[in-house]
XYZ file of C-alpha atoms in Angstrom:
370
model
C 47.888 34.559 54.207
C 47.114 31.708 51.766
C 49.826 32.903 49.420
C 52.345 33.044 52.234
C 51.325 29.519 53.343
C 51.748 28.184 49.812
C 55.244 29.676 49.528
C 56.211 28.245 52.921
C 54.979 24.822 51.888
C 56.913 25.024 48.643
C 60.135 25.891 50.485
C 59.547 23.141 53.005
C 59.235 20.600 50.244
C 62.582 21.740 48.782
C 61.371 20.816 45.325
C 63.648 21.668 42.439
C 61.991 22.664 39.209
C 63.479 21.547 35.940
C 62.287 19.760 32.840
C 61.688 16.709 34.956
C 58.896 18.431 36.902
C 58.266 19.073 40.569
C 59.818 17.442 43.578
C 57.997 16.000 46.569
C 56.136 13.382 44.510
C 56.562 11.037 41.599
C 57.193 13.071 38.501
C 58.206 12.664 34.911
C 58.718 14.550 31.717
C 58.518 14.223 27.972
C 59.940 16.042 25.037
C 58.672 16.991 21.645
C 59.439 15.474 18.313
C 62.877 17.044 18.162
C 61.744 19.407 15.448
C 61.302 23.138 15.957
C 58.276 23.897 18.145
C 55.104 24.862 16.359
C 52.991 24.931 19.476
C 51.837 27.405 22.088
C 54.488 26.580 24.673
C 55.466 23.915 27.165
C 52.889 22.040 29.196
C 52.994 20.694 32.772
C 50.269 18.922 34.701
C 49.532 18.064 38.297
C 47.908 14.621 38.370
C 45.324 14.433 41.149
C 45.730 10.673 41.567
C 48.550 8.613 40.036
C 49.517 7.289 36.658
C 49.134 3.593 35.893
C 45.399 3.496 36.636
C 44.592 2.534 33.014
C 41.848 5.078 33.354
C 41.411 8.771 34.093
C 44.967 9.832 34.986
C 46.527 7.881 32.147
C 44.097 9.490 29.707
C 45.207 12.961 30.821
C 48.919 12.234 30.473
C 48.501 10.528 27.085
C 46.786 13.620 25.772
C 49.586 15.858 27.022
C 52.201 13.547 25.540
C 50.338 13.774 22.218
C 50.571 17.554 22.465
C 54.302 17.300 23.085
C 54.905 15.050 20.085
C 52.635 16.953 17.723
C 53.910 20.405 18.521
C 57.507 19.739 19.620
C 57.055 21.165 23.129
C 58.262 19.988 26.521
C 55.819 18.256 28.882
C 55.968 17.245 32.533
C 53.802 15.774 35.285
C 53.813 15.303 39.047
C 51.436 13.046 40.957
C 49.487 14.153 44.042
C 48.258 10.642 44.789
C 45.058 12.086 46.278
C 47.011 14.178 48.823
C 45.277 17.529 48.496
C 47.904 19.225 50.671
C 50.235 18.972 47.656
C 47.955 20.708 45.162
C 48.821 24.335 45.979
C 52.600 23.709 46.411
C 52.903 21.703 43.192
C 50.870 24.150 41.109
C 52.777 27.065 42.640
C 56.156 25.472 41.863
C 55.221 25.037 38.217
C 53.927 28.611 38.015
C 57.062 30.090 39.633
C 59.438 28.090 37.444
C 58.840 30.219 34.340
C 59.318 27.082 32.246
C 55.706 26.144 31.636
C 53.487 28.206 29.357
C 50.415 26.141 30.260
C 49.691 24.384 33.546
C 46.944 21.763 33.630
C 45.076 20.570 36.700
C 41.917 18.585 37.135
C 39.000 17.099 39.048
C 36.459 18.544 41.408
C 38.532 17.747 44.488
C 41.343 20.083 43.314
C 39.234 22.942 41.961
C 39.438 25.293 44.955
C 43.199 24.768 45.218
C 43.602 25.490 41.511
C 41.525 28.668 41.826
C 43.773 29.856 44.622
C 46.925 29.450 42.523
C 45.297 30.871 39.378
C 44.563 34.052 41.305
C 48.145 34.211 42.563
C 49.599 34.094 39.023
C 47.424 36.241 36.724
C 50.025 36.144 33.920
C 50.233 32.347 33.850
C 47.839 30.303 31.695
C 45.935 27.406 33.267
C 43.478 24.729 32.125
C 41.393 22.807 34.631
C 39.464 19.727 33.515
C 36.499 17.823 34.955
C 35.066 20.794 36.807
C 34.184 24.421 36.134
C 36.308 27.370 37.315
C 33.494 29.833 36.720
C 32.254 29.894 40.298
C 35.440 31.175 41.936
C 35.235 33.711 44.776
C 36.044 36.449 42.250
C 34.141 35.007 39.334
C 35.773 33.705 36.173
C 39.535 33.929 35.624
C 40.899 35.691 32.528
C 44.009 33.486 32.571
C 42.215 30.155 32.781
C 39.945 27.818 30.867
C 37.993 24.876 32.233
C 36.366 21.772 30.745
C 33.434 19.773 32.079
C 32.092 16.500 30.696
C 28.535 15.234 30.534
C 29.455 11.925 32.131
C 25.770 11.367 32.938
C 25.060 11.153 29.175
C 27.750 8.550 28.482
C 26.793 6.613 31.607
C 23.184 6.575 30.441
C 24.234 4.589 27.387
C 26.294 1.999 29.338
C 23.391 1.740 31.801
C 21.035 1.121 28.915
C 23.312 -1.656 27.661
C 23.461 -3.161 31.146
C 19.677 -3.112 31.404
C 19.310 -4.774 28.022
C 21.936 -7.473 28.611
C 21.336 -8.448 32.243
C 20.066 -11.982 32.675
C 19.297 -11.637 36.392
C 17.568 -8.269 36.371
C 20.205 -6.935 38.763
C 23.274 -4.842 37.866
C 25.754 -2.867 39.946
C 27.817 0.321 40.063
C 30.915 0.934 42.242
C 31.859 4.544 42.843
C 35.028 6.045 44.259
C 34.146 8.881 46.648
C 30.672 10.305 47.187
C 31.216 13.531 45.321
C 28.917 15.130 42.755
C 30.851 14.125 39.681
C 30.846 10.428 40.694
C 27.144 10.612 41.546
C 26.598 12.137 38.094
C 27.951 8.935 36.491
C 25.655 6.942 38.732
C 22.557 9.011 37.922
C 23.061 8.428 34.202
C 23.728 4.719 34.714
C 20.612 4.242 36.819
C 18.353 6.145 34.418
C 19.705 4.320 31.385
C 19.302 0.921 33.002
C 15.687 1.741 33.953
C 14.931 2.952 30.422
C 16.051 -0.445 29.119
C 14.341 -2.467 31.862
C 11.739 -0.763 33.973
C 12.022 -3.103 36.993
C 15.848 -3.132 37.027
C 17.625 -3.491 40.359
C 20.985 -1.787 40.956
C 23.491 -2.410 43.761
C 25.349 0.860 44.455
C 28.465 0.993 46.641
C 31.536 3.150 47.197
C 35.219 2.308 47.578
C 36.030 5.518 49.438
C 38.985 6.392 47.204
C 40.460 5.813 43.727
C 43.229 3.411 44.691
C 42.177 0.620 47.094
C 41.884 -2.359 44.742
C 41.064 -4.795 47.535
C 38.031 -2.800 48.639
C 36.666 -2.653 45.094
C 37.176 -6.414 44.832
C 35.208 -7.009 48.027
C 32.389 -4.723 46.827
C 32.225 -6.504 43.464
C 32.029 -9.902 45.158
C 29.245 -8.581 47.371
C 27.357 -7.252 44.335
C 27.669 -10.624 42.568
C 26.372 -12.367 45.729
C 23.229 -10.223 45.220
C 22.943 -11.577 41.640
C 24.407 -8.576 39.846
C 25.708 -9.799 36.527
C 26.864 -6.532 34.940
C 29.100 -4.309 37.088
C 30.199 -0.772 36.252
C 33.026 0.927 38.141
C 33.675 4.650 38.468
C 36.656 4.233 40.744
C 39.855 4.920 38.795
C 42.724 2.563 39.606
C 40.679 0.849 42.324
C 38.361 -0.481 39.631
C 40.953 -3.134 38.793
C 39.641 -4.969 41.845
C 36.184 -5.220 40.289
C 37.598 -6.735 37.126
C 39.684 -9.194 39.138
C 36.653 -10.306 41.158
C 34.630 -10.988 38.013
C 37.454 -12.841 36.268
C 38.246 -14.966 39.335
C 34.589 -15.782 40.005
C 34.448 -18.063 36.971
C 30.824 -17.077 36.469
C 29.566 -17.033 32.911
C 27.471 -14.137 31.645
C 28.959 -11.691 34.164
C 30.462 -8.558 32.649
C 32.428 -5.557 33.829
C 32.188 -2.044 32.430
C 35.244 0.180 32.768
C 35.576 3.948 32.965
C 37.392 6.924 31.499
C 39.762 5.015 29.177
C 39.008 2.079 26.861
C 39.919 -0.461 29.520
C 39.492 -3.441 27.193
C 42.352 -2.007 25.105
C 44.366 -1.278 28.248
C 44.188 -4.915 29.420
C 44.010 -6.777 26.124
C 47.725 -7.404 25.721
C 48.983 -7.827 29.285
C 45.920 -9.370 30.984
C 43.623 -10.958 28.403
C 41.709 -12.775 31.148
C 40.582 -9.320 32.353
C 39.896 -7.988 28.855
C 37.693 -10.990 28.185
C 35.154 -9.949 30.842
C 35.041 -6.225 29.914
C 31.897 -5.433 27.971
C 32.825 -1.796 27.259
C 33.993 1.295 29.123
C 32.324 4.641 29.700
C 35.086 6.643 28.132
C 35.652 10.195 29.280
C 38.093 11.468 26.654
C 40.135 13.727 28.934
C 43.270 13.421 26.787
C 41.376 14.204 23.613
C 39.759 17.264 25.173
C 43.151 18.609 26.278
C 44.535 18.195 22.773
C 41.396 19.959 21.452
C 41.902 22.854 23.853
C 45.641 23.172 23.064
C 44.896 23.218 19.335
C 42.557 26.160 19.958
C 45.355 27.955 21.837
C 47.647 27.426 18.853
C 44.939 28.732 16.495
C 44.256 31.719 18.767
C 40.607 30.789 19.157
C 40.462 29.560 22.759
C 38.255 31.832 24.844
C 40.093 32.303 28.125
C 37.844 32.975 31.076
C 35.211 30.529 29.854
C 34.099 26.961 30.495
C 33.355 24.237 27.924
C 30.814 21.466 28.484
C 31.422 18.396 26.305
C 29.093 15.423 25.869
C 28.146 12.660 23.476
C 27.653 15.117 20.602
C 31.290 16.213 20.855
C 32.475 12.581 21.198
C 33.812 13.479 24.654
C 31.948 10.712 26.492
C 30.286 7.423 25.680
C 30.840 3.668 25.485
C 34.105 2.433 23.997
C 33.080 0.705 20.770
C 35.770 -1.970 20.795
C 36.462 -5.504 21.952
C 33.455 -7.357 23.236
C 31.166 -4.450 22.349
C 31.729 -5.291 18.685
C 30.188 -8.709 19.222
C 26.810 -7.372 20.293
C 23.788 -8.387 18.255
C 23.001 -6.143 15.260
C 19.381 -5.651 16.334
C 20.559 -4.504 19.745
C 23.124 -2.182 18.157
C 20.467 -0.599 15.944
C 18.396 0.104 19.021
C 21.449 1.402 20.887
C 22.323 3.794 18.074
C 18.787 5.169 18.122
C 18.969 5.771 21.871
C 22.337 7.452 21.434
C 20.917 9.757 18.733
C 17.895 10.530 20.877
C 20.202 11.737 23.640
C 22.161 13.888 21.175
C 18.943 15.346 19.732
C 17.499 16.098 23.177
C 14.635 13.641 22.804
C 15.973 11.906 25.896
C 16.969 14.216 28.733
C 19.389 12.603 31.160
C 19.139 13.582 34.805
C 22.113 14.947 36.722
C 23.357 14.660 40.283
C 24.487 18.276 40.305
C 22.107 20.485 42.232
C 21.005 17.622 44.509
C 22.035 17.114 48.108
C 23.903 13.982 49.160
C 20.786 12.783 50.924
C 18.792 13.122 47.699
C 21.503 11.371 45.712
C 21.509 8.450 48.144
C 17.713 8.238 48.146
C 17.718 8.020 44.336
C 20.197 5.157 44.360
C 18.345 3.431 47.178
C 15.171 3.388 45.092
C 16.927 0.898 42.760
C 18.298 -1.456 45.396
C 17.365 -5.192 45.301
């Protein structure tokens, strides 16, 4: 029944497949270097949110573009813009086209939809990032590979920096939706901040999505009214509102921490007033991990039907060491590097939100409130 529904939806959307990608949503394509392909085939991706977020989605597409240029293969994307009803139709269209050797999807919110399509097309190769595919209704999938990230580890380090640098004793974190992966960022941030300053207070709030800039701006202003002077967002494109609030406040000593991409670098040229207030970003190197996986496909070493978990040790997560981060005191940086190494060596074990109920997650955050 699900397969029939997916096909009906695809027909209803009347989406033509070509090198430009799927119909029914904003799409785009890229081409290789113009030289003969040396890769493992063409790559298409379904973006859960939308490009232009200077964060998670942009990181994914940049990695795929790098694959296209390096290996001379065609690439394409289509944007869901958080509309989960488009996930199965878009993925199905790419799979039925016969043009794309590898289809990439991502995020926890799309996992079940991806699993449905992966089962429908056992001869098509898929990669799913930011969540595991191993717990599907029929177990692992021989035609798929998934990547998870230890965002709690990287967030622990930016939380530690926040705890060390706060002048008020209060910091903040703004999440997107209350899902496990976002809570995992928050767990790491809270634990890192407490390790740096035992009596730290943390204002935790949620935008409700990854796109509403105005809501993030309101939440950031509310956090600053509670004396938070270092604010971390885990809210994709909506996080721009947090940066705007800090920049417009005119307050000195108030910093923003970005997420997923090096957001200082993203804003430095076009909006230096925003870059100036970004301390660092908790980078989740989605694009790099996709290049890494594709290189394994080319080499014939990728283990289909498995799941990779990448953390600080693999340089998959962690603070962006650029911009204002480079101006931090040497003594502080020496201490930071030791904390980072202790996490890598397992001397510091970072807690995770996974395995906890929403009520438990909320109670943990509430224990830090001012």
